[in-house]
mmCIF file of C-alpha atoms in Angstrom:
data_model
loop_
_atom_site.group_PDB
_atom_site.id
_atom_site.type_symbol
_atom_site.label_atom_id
_atom_site.label_comp_id
_atom_site.label_asym_id
_atom_site.label_seq_id
_atom_site.Cartn_x
_atom_site.Cartn_y
_atom_site.Cartn_z
ATOM 1 C CA MET Y 23 284.707 97.274 184.844
ATOM 2 C CA ASP Y 24 281.349 98.847 184.000
ATOM 3 C CA ARG Y 25 280.710 102.599 183.711
ATOM 4 C CA GLU Y 26 279.146 103.089 187.160
ATOM 5 C CA SER Y 27 281.860 101.108 188.962
ATOM 6 C CA ALA Y 28 284.492 103.171 187.148
ATOM 7 C CA ARG Y 29 282.655 106.378 188.100
ATOM 8 C CA LEU Y 30 282.714 105.368 191.790
ATOM 9 C CA GLN Y 31 286.420 104.496 191.601
ATOM 10 C CA PHE Y 32 287.138 107.803 189.800
ATOM 11 C CA ASP Y 33 285.277 109.787 192.473
ATOM 12 C CA ASP Y 34 286.926 107.841 195.335
ATOM 13 C CA MET Y 35 290.433 108.412 193.961
ATOM 14 C CA ASN Y 36 289.740 112.096 193.369
ATOM 15 C CA LYS Y 37 288.657 112.492 197.003
ATOM 16 C CA LYS Y 38 291.482 110.360 198.377
ATOM 17 C CA PHE Y 39 294.210 112.287 196.544
ATOM 18 C CA ASN Y 40 292.384 115.642 196.447
ATOM 19 C CA ILE Y 41 292.483 115.749 192.640
ATOM 20 C CA GLU Y 42 290.438 118.211 190.603
ATOM 21 C CA HIS Y 43 290.241 117.305 186.902
ATOM 22 C CA THR Y 44 289.639 119.697 184.020
ATOM 23 C CA PHE Y 45 287.357 117.094 182.426
ATOM 24 C CA PRO Y 46 284.244 115.303 183.727
ATOM 25 C CA PHE Y 47 284.165 111.552 184.258
ATOM 26 C CA ASP Y 48 281.752 110.967 181.347
ATOM 27 C CA GLU Y 49 284.098 112.691 178.886
ATOM 28 C CA ALA Y 50 287.013 110.552 180.074
ATOM 29 C CA TRP Y 51 284.919 107.374 179.870
ATOM 30 C CA ASP Y 52 283.745 108.190 176.323
ATOM 31 C CA PHE Y 53 287.328 108.904 175.234
ATOM 32 C CA VAL Y 54 288.590 105.595 176.641
ATOM 33 C CA GLU Y 55 285.710 103.686 175.031
ATOM 34 C CA TYR Y 56 286.496 105.381 171.709
ATOM 35 C CA LYS Y 57 290.174 104.405 172.039
ATOM 36 C CA ARG Y 58 289.192 100.826 172.897
ATOM 37 C CA PHE Y 59 287.025 100.738 169.797
ATOM 38 C CA GLN Y 60 289.885 102.078 167.679
ATOM 39 C CA ALA Y 61 292.090 99.291 169.028
ATOM 40 C CA THR Y 62 289.592 96.679 167.780
ATOM 41 C CA ILE Y 63 290.080 97.948 164.241
ATOM 42 C CA ASN Y 64 293.874 97.999 164.611
ATOM 43 C CA THR Y 65 294.692 101.680 164.167
ATOM 44 C CA PRO Y 66 292.683 104.608 162.843
ATOM 45 C CA ASP Y 67 295.415 105.190 160.233
ATOM 46 C CA GLU Y 68 294.503 101.813 158.730
ATOM 47 C CA PHE Y 69 291.266 103.459 157.588
ATOM 48 C CA PHE Y 70 292.009 107.187 157.676
ATOM 49 C CA PRO Y 71 295.630 108.192 157.084
ATOM 50 C CA THR Y 72 296.651 111.722 158.035
ATOM 51 C CA ASN Y 73 295.804 114.180 155.240
ATOM 52 C CA TYR Y 74 293.702 111.581 153.450
ATOM 53 C CA THR Y 75 292.391 112.036 149.914
ATOM 54 C CA LYS Y 76 288.709 111.741 149.019
ATOM 55 C CA GLU Y 77 289.356 108.236 147.656
ATOM 56 C CA GLN Y 78 291.221 107.175 150.826
ATOM 57 C CA TYR Y 79 288.410 108.536 152.997
ATOM 58 C CA ARG Y 80 285.748 106.722 150.997
ATOM 59 C CA LYS Y 81 287.665 103.448 151.082
ATOM 60 C CA GLY Y 82 288.357 103.901 154.789
ATOM 61 C CA ILE Y 83 284.798 104.679 155.829
ATOM 62 C CA ILE Y 84 283.453 101.638 153.961
ATOM 63 C CA ALA Y 85 286.121 99.437 155.610
ATOM 64 C CA LEU Y 86 285.272 100.890 159.037
ATOM 65 C CA GLN Y 87 281.552 100.338 158.508
ATOM 66 C CA ASN Y 88 282.148 96.735 157.396
ATOM 67 C CA LYS Y 89 284.368 96.114 160.434
ATOM 68 C CA MET Y 90 281.673 97.516 162.740
ATOM 69 C CA LEU Y 91 279.013 95.306 161.135
ATOM 70 C CA GLU Y 92 281.226 92.197 161.459
ATOM 71 C CA ASP Y 93 282.135 92.788 165.115
ATOM 72 C CA GLU Y 94 279.516 91.165 167.332
ATOM 73 C CA LYS Y 95 280.443 93.558 170.192
ATOM 74 C CA THR Y 96 279.554 96.583 168.080
ATOM 75 C CA TYR Y 97 276.011 97.784 168.608
ATOM 76 C CA THR Y 98 274.750 99.454 165.427
ATOM 77 C CA PRO Y 99 271.371 100.637 164.109
ATOM 78 C CA GLU Y 100 271.672 98.017 161.346
ATOM 79 C CA LYS Y 101 271.886 95.248 163.951
ATOM 80 C CA ASN Y 102 269.321 96.738 166.358
ATOM 81 C CA PRO Y 103 266.849 99.398 165.160
ATOM 82 C CA ASP Y 104 266.126 100.398 168.779
ATOM 83 C CA PHE Y 105 269.764 101.487 169.198
ATOM 84 C CA SER Y 106 269.089 104.961 167.783
ATOM 85 C CA PRO Y 107 265.322 105.552 167.676
ATOM 86 C CA VAL Y 108 264.095 107.613 164.731
ATOM 87 C CA LYS Y 109 261.030 109.845 164.546
ATOM 88 C CA HIS Y 110 259.673 110.445 161.022
ATOM 89 C CA THR Y 111 257.619 113.537 160.139
ATOM 90 C CA PHE Y 112 256.195 114.255 156.698
ATOM 91 C CA CYS Y 113 255.049 117.669 155.530
ATOM 92 C CA LYS Y 114 254.495 119.277 152.151
ATOM 93 C CA HIS Y 115 257.611 118.682 150.002
ATOM 94 C CA GLN Y 116 259.716 117.711 153.041
ATOM 95 C CA TYR Y 117 260.697 114.755 155.176
ATOM 96 C CA VAL Y 118 261.982 115.486 158.687
ATOM 97 C CA ARG Y 119 264.057 112.809 160.409
ATOM 98 C CA GLU Y 120 264.874 113.043 164.120
ATOM 99 C CA ILE Y 121 267.362 110.518 165.501
ATOM 100 C CA PHE Y 122 268.532 109.884 169.049
ATOM 101 C CA ASN Y 123 272.180 108.837 169.473
ATOM 102 C CA PRO Y 124 273.063 107.654 172.988
ATOM 103 C CA ALA Y 125 276.251 108.855 174.695
ATOM 104 C CA GLY Y 126 279.257 106.826 173.568
ATOM 105 C CA ALA Y 127 277.624 105.682 170.326
ATOM 106 C CA MET Y 128 279.760 105.569 167.216
ATOM 107 C CA LEU Y 129 277.976 105.199 163.931
ATOM 108 C CA VAL Y 130 278.510 105.531 160.212
ATOM 109 C CA THR Y 131 275.879 107.355 158.163
ATOM 110 C CA LYS Y 132 274.611 106.518 154.708
ATOM 111 C CA ILE Y 133 275.733 108.241 151.498
ATOM 112 C CA HIS Y 134 273.564 111.287 150.798
ATOM 113 C CA LYS Y 135 272.482 112.026 147.212
ATOM 114 C CA VAL Y 136 270.709 115.323 147.987
ATOM 115 C CA GLU Y 137 271.996 118.408 149.815
ATOM 116 C CA HIS Y 138 270.003 119.149 152.982
ATOM 117 C CA PRO Y 139 270.239 120.950 156.336
ATOM 118 C CA PHE Y 140 270.936 119.213 159.650
ATOM 119 C CA PHE Y 141 270.451 120.388 163.223
ATOM 120 C CA LEU Y 142 272.006 119.169 166.473
ATOM 121 C CA LEU Y 143 269.290 120.024 169.000
ATOM 122 C CA LYS Y 144 270.835 118.376 172.049
ATOM 123 C CA GLY Y 145 274.268 117.073 172.996
ATOM 124 C CA GLU Y 146 277.825 117.088 171.750
ATOM 125 C CA MET Y 147 279.407 114.945 169.040
ATOM 126 C CA SER Y 148 282.478 114.577 166.879
ATOM 127 C CA ILE Y 149 282.016 114.198 163.138
ATOM 128 C CA LEU Y 150 284.540 112.866 160.617
ATOM 129 C CA SER Y 151 283.806 113.450 156.935
ATOM 130 C CA GLU Y 152 285.684 113.990 153.686
ATOM 131 C CA GLU Y 153 285.985 117.623 154.767
ATOM 132 C CA GLY Y 154 287.819 116.692 157.989
ATOM 133 C CA GLU Y 155 287.017 116.400 161.675
ATOM 134 C CA MET Y 156 284.892 118.688 163.815
ATOM 135 C CA ARG Y 157 283.362 118.643 167.267
ATOM 136 C CA ILE Y 158 279.967 120.296 167.587
ATOM 137 C CA SER Y 159 277.653 121.163 170.476
ATOM 138 C CA ALA Y 160 273.955 121.958 170.454
ATOM 139 C CA PRO Y 161 272.483 124.159 169.305
ATOM 140 C CA TYR Y 162 274.206 123.740 165.947
ATOM 141 C CA TYR Y 163 273.152 123.566 162.309
ATOM 142 C CA GLY Y 164 274.902 122.892 159.047
ATOM 143 C CA VAL Y 165 274.412 121.646 155.501
ATOM 144 C CA THR Y 166 275.076 118.119 154.286
ATOM 145 C CA PRO Y 167 276.589 118.249 150.769
ATOM 146 C CA VAL Y 168 275.901 115.618 148.112
ATOM 147 C CA GLY Y 169 278.163 112.577 148.583
ATOM 148 C CA THR Y 170 278.512 112.974 152.364
ATOM 149 C CA LYS Y 171 279.054 109.846 154.489
ATOM 150 C CA ARG Y 172 280.126 110.542 158.072
ATOM 151 C CA VAL Y 173 281.506 108.807 161.135
ATOM 152 C CA ILE Y 174 279.773 110.192 164.237
ATOM 153 C CA LEU Y 175 280.818 109.756 167.864
ATOM 154 C CA ALA Y 176 278.233 110.961 170.403
ATOM 155 C CA HIS Y 177 280.031 112.346 173.472
ATOM 156 C CA THR Y 178 276.671 112.843 175.218
ATOM 157 C CA ASP Y 179 273.095 111.826 174.440
ATOM 158 C CA CYS Y 180 272.318 113.627 171.171
ATOM 159 C CA THR Y 181 269.201 114.591 169.260
ATOM 160 C CA PHE Y 182 270.001 115.137 165.570
ATOM 161 C CA VAL Y 183 267.473 116.329 162.960
ATOM 162 C CA THR Y 184 267.714 116.359 159.168
ATOM 163 C CA VAL Y 185 265.265 117.956 156.729
ATOM 164 C CA HIS Y 186 265.057 116.498 153.215
ATOM 165 C CA PRO Y 187 263.323 117.885 150.134
ATOM 166 C CA THR Y 188 260.968 115.237 148.735
ATOM 167 C CA ASN Y 189 257.416 114.589 147.632
ATOM 168 C CA LYS Y 190 257.703 110.897 148.535
ATOM 169 C CA THR Y 191 255.673 109.594 151.473
ATOM 170 C CA THR Y 192 257.076 106.140 152.263
ATOM 171 C CA LEU Y 193 260.452 105.452 153.841
ATOM 172 C CA ASP Y 194 261.494 103.047 151.062
ATOM 173 C CA GLN Y 195 260.704 105.638 148.370
ATOM 174 C CA ILE Y 196 262.496 108.349 150.326
ATOM 175 C CA GLU Y 197 265.597 106.209 150.853
ATOM 176 C CA ASN Y 198 265.736 105.330 147.143
ATOM 177 C CA GLU Y 199 265.506 109.023 146.246
ATOM 178 C CA LEU Y 200 267.890 110.440 148.877
ATOM 179 C CA ILE Y 201 270.435 107.695 149.681
ATOM 180 C CA ALA Y 202 273.071 106.180 147.393
ATOM 181 C CA LYS Y 203 273.757 102.458 147.747
ATOM 182 C CA ASP Y 204 277.465 103.118 147.079
ATOM 183 C CA TYR Y 205 279.767 105.877 145.851
ATOM 184 C CA GLU Y 206 279.580 104.579 142.257
ATOM 185 C CA GLU Y 207 275.877 105.490 142.210
ATOM 186 C CA LEU Y 208 276.852 109.125 142.786
ATOM 187 C CA GLU Y 209 279.204 109.096 139.805
ATOM 188 C CA VAL Y 210 276.402 107.884 137.514
ATOM 189 C CA ALA Y 211 273.846 110.472 138.712
#
Protein backbone atom coordinates (compact mmCIF):
# COMPACT_ATOMS: atom_id res chain seq x y z
CA MET A 1 0.00 0.00 0.00
CA ASP A 2 1.36 3.44 -0.86
CA ARG A 3 1.56 6.38 1.58
CA GLU A 4 -1.56 8.22 0.37
CA SER A 5 -3.72 5.08 0.35
CA ALA A 6 -2.54 4.31 3.89
CA ARG A 7 -3.31 7.90 4.94
CA LEU A 8 -6.89 7.56 3.62
CA GLN A 9 -7.34 4.22 5.39
CA PHE A 10 -5.89 5.69 8.62
CA ASP A 11 -8.28 8.66 8.46
CA ASP A 12 -11.28 6.45 7.60
CA MET A 13 -10.61 4.08 10.52
CA ASN A 14 -10.11 6.98 12.92
CA LYS A 15 -13.49 8.42 11.92
CA LYS A 16 -15.25 5.05 11.93
CA PHE A 17 -14.06 4.12 15.42
CA ASN A 18 -13.81 7.69 16.77
CA ILE A 19 -10.10 7.30 17.53
CA GLU A 20 -7.86 10.24 18.38
CA HIS A 21 -4.14 9.40 18.18
CA THR A 22 -1.33 11.14 20.05
CA PHE A 23 0.80 10.94 16.90
CA PRO A 24 0.20 12.19 13.34
CA PHE A 25 -0.11 9.81 10.40
CA ASP A 26 3.23 10.92 8.88
CA GLU A 27 5.12 10.07 12.08
CA ALA A 28 3.53 6.61 12.18
CA TRP A 29 4.29 6.03 8.49
CA ASP A 30 7.94 7.08 8.92
CA PHE A 31 8.31 4.79 11.94
CA VAL A 32 6.88 1.80 10.05
CA GLU A 33 9.09 2.50 7.03
CA TYR A 34 12.11 2.70 9.35
CA LYS A 35 11.16 -0.64 10.94
CA ARG A 36 10.70 -2.20 7.50
CA PHE A 37 14.15 -0.97 6.54
CA GLN A 38 15.62 -2.42 9.73
CA ALA A 39 14.04 -5.76 8.85
CA THR A 40 15.87 -5.77 5.50
CA ILE A 41 19.18 -5.65 7.34
CA ASN A 42 18.12 -8.39 9.76
CA THR A 43 18.20 -6.60 13.11
CA PRO A 44 19.71 -3.31 14.21
CA ASP A 45 21.73 -5.22 16.84
CA GLU A 46 23.56 -6.93 13.97
CA PHE A 47 25.19 -3.56 13.30
CA PHE A 48 24.76 -1.63 16.55
CA PRO A 49 24.62 -3.71 19.73
CA THR A 50 23.30 -2.02 22.87
CA ASN A 51 26.07 -0.05 24.61
CA TYR A 52 28.36 -0.40 21.61
CA THR A 53 32.04 0.51 21.68
CA LYS A 54 33.62 2.95 19.23
CA GLU A 55 35.03 0.00 17.25
CA GLN A 56 31.63 -1.76 17.15
CA TYR A 57 29.95 1.45 16.00
CA ARG A 58 32.50 2.01 13.25
CA LYS A 59 32.24 -1.57 12.03
CA GLY A 60 28.45 -1.40 12.21
CA ILE A 61 28.05 1.86 10.32
CA ILE A 62 30.30 0.65 7.49
CA ALA A 63 28.30 -2.62 7.30
CA LEU A 64 25.02 -0.67 7.28
CA GLN A 65 26.26 1.66 4.55
CA ASN A 66 27.44 -1.29 2.43
CA LYS A 67 24.08 -3.03 2.90
CA MET A 68 22.24 0.14 1.83
CA LEU A 69 24.42 0.48 -1.27
CA GLU A 70 23.87 -3.19 -2.22
CA ASP A 71 20.08 -3.10 -1.78
CA GLU A 72 18.48 -2.01 -5.05
CA LYS A 73 15.37 -0.81 -3.13
CA THR A 74 17.44 1.64 -1.10
CA TYR A 75 17.51 5.11 -2.58
CA THR A 76 20.78 6.83 -1.63
CA PRO A 77 22.63 9.98 -2.71
CA GLU A 78 25.43 7.74 -4.02
CA LYS A 79 22.98 6.01 -6.37
CA ASN A 80 21.02 9.15 -7.31
CA PRO A 81 22.50 12.62 -6.73
CA ASP A 82 19.03 14.19 -7.04
CA PHE A 83 17.89 12.26 -3.94
CA SER A 84 19.21 14.92 -1.56
CA PRO A 85 19.98 18.09 -3.53
CA VAL A 86 22.99 20.07 -2.30
CA LYS A 87 23.61 23.80 -2.58
CA HIS A 88 27.29 24.84 -2.44
CA THR A 89 28.37 28.32 -1.31
CA PHE A 90 31.97 29.50 -1.13
CA CYS A 91 33.14 32.50 0.87
CA LYS A 92 36.47 33.62 2.26
CA HIS A 93 38.03 30.70 4.18
CA GLN A 94 34.71 28.81 4.32
CA TYR A 95 32.60 26.34 2.39
CA VAL A 96 28.88 26.23 3.20
CA ARG A 97 26.95 23.10 2.26
CA GLU A 98 23.14 23.03 2.35
CA ILE A 99 21.47 19.65 1.85
CA PHE A 100 17.80 18.73 1.55
CA ASN A 101 16.77 15.37 3.05
CA PRO A 102 13.22 14.30 2.17
CA ALA A 103 10.89 12.91 4.84
CA GLY A 104 11.55 9.22 5.45
CA ALA A 105 15.10 9.33 4.07
CA MET A 106 17.76 7.36 5.88
CA LEU A 107 21.33 8.09 4.99
CA VAL A 108 24.86 7.54 6.19
CA THR A 109 27.26 10.49 6.18
CA LYS A 110 30.93 10.51 5.30
CA ILE A 111 33.78 10.50 7.84
CA HIS A 112 34.70 14.05 8.83
CA LYS A 113 38.38 14.98 9.27
CA VAL A 114 37.77 18.56 10.45
CA GLU A 115 35.57 19.84 13.29
CA HIS A 116 32.79 22.13 12.04
CA PRO A 117 29.36 23.50 12.99
CA PHE A 118 26.07 22.17 11.60
CA PHE A 119 22.59 23.68 11.58
CA LEU A 120 19.18 22.05 11.14
CA LEU A 121 17.16 24.89 9.61
CA LYS A 122 13.97 22.96 8.88
CA GLY A 123 12.48 19.65 9.97
CA GLU A 124 13.04 16.90 12.48
CA MET A 125 15.52 14.03 12.35
CA SER A 126 17.09 11.28 14.41
CA ILE A 127 20.87 10.99 14.44
CA LEU A 128 22.95 7.98 15.48
CA SER A 129 26.67 8.53 16.05
CA GLU A 130 29.48 7.16 18.19
CA GLU A 131 28.16 9.46 20.92
CA GLY A 132 24.71 7.81 20.88
CA GLU A 133 21.26 8.59 19.55
CA MET A 134 19.43 11.91 19.53
CA ARG A 135 16.33 13.37 17.95
CA ILE A 136 16.55 17.01 16.94
CA SER A 137 14.10 19.60 15.62
CA ALA A 138 14.76 22.86 13.83
CA PRO A 139 16.04 25.30 14.71
CA TYR A 140 19.04 23.40 16.06
CA TYR A 141 22.81 23.69 15.84
CA GLY A 142 25.73 21.61 17.00
CA VAL A 143 29.36 20.78 16.34
CA THR A 144 30.63 17.82 14.33
CA PRO A 145 33.79 16.43 15.98
CA VAL A 146 36.67 14.92 14.00
CA GLY A 147 35.95 11.27 13.12
CA THR A 148 32.16 11.67 13.02
CA LYS A 149 30.14 9.41 10.69
CA ARG A 150 26.39 9.44 11.32
CA VAL A 151 23.23 7.58 10.41
CA ILE A 152 20.43 10.11 9.82
CA LEU A 153 16.70 9.42 9.58
CA ALA A 154 14.62 12.39 8.39
CA HIS A 155 11.20 12.30 10.09
CA THR A 156 10.08 15.29 8.00
CA ASP A 157 11.56 17.19 5.06
CA CYS A 158 14.82 18.62 6.44
CA THR A 159 17.21 21.38 5.46
CA PHE A 160 20.66 20.77 6.99
CA VAL A 161 23.62 23.16 6.67
CA THR A 162 27.30 22.61 7.47
CA VAL A 163 30.05 25.24 7.48
CA HIS A 164 33.62 24.06 6.83
CA PRO A 165 36.89 25.95 7.25
CA THR A 166 38.84 25.80 3.98
CA ASN A 167 40.62 27.88 1.39
CA LYS A 168 39.88 25.32 -1.33
CA THR A 169 37.45 26.26 -4.09
CA THR A 170 36.60 23.01 -5.89
CA LEU A 171 34.46 20.21 -4.49
CA ASP A 172 37.13 17.56 -5.16
CA GLN A 173 39.77 19.59 -3.29
CA ILE A 174 37.38 20.26 -0.43
CA GLU A 175 36.40 16.59 -0.11
CA ASN A 176 40.06 15.53 -0.07
CA GLU A 177 40.78 18.05 2.68
CA LEU A 178 37.68 17.50 4.85
CA ILE A 179 36.57 13.87 4.31
CA ALA A 180 38.41 10.68 5.25
CA LYS A 181 38.14 7.74 2.86
CA ASP A 182 38.08 5.36 5.86
CA TYR A 183 38.70 5.36 9.60
CA GLU A 184 42.34 4.27 9.10
CA GLU A 185 43.02 7.61 7.40
CA LEU A 186 42.07 9.36 10.64
CA GLU A 187 44.56 7.29 12.63
CA VAL A 188 47.40 8.33 10.29
CA ALA A 189 46.55 12.06 10.37
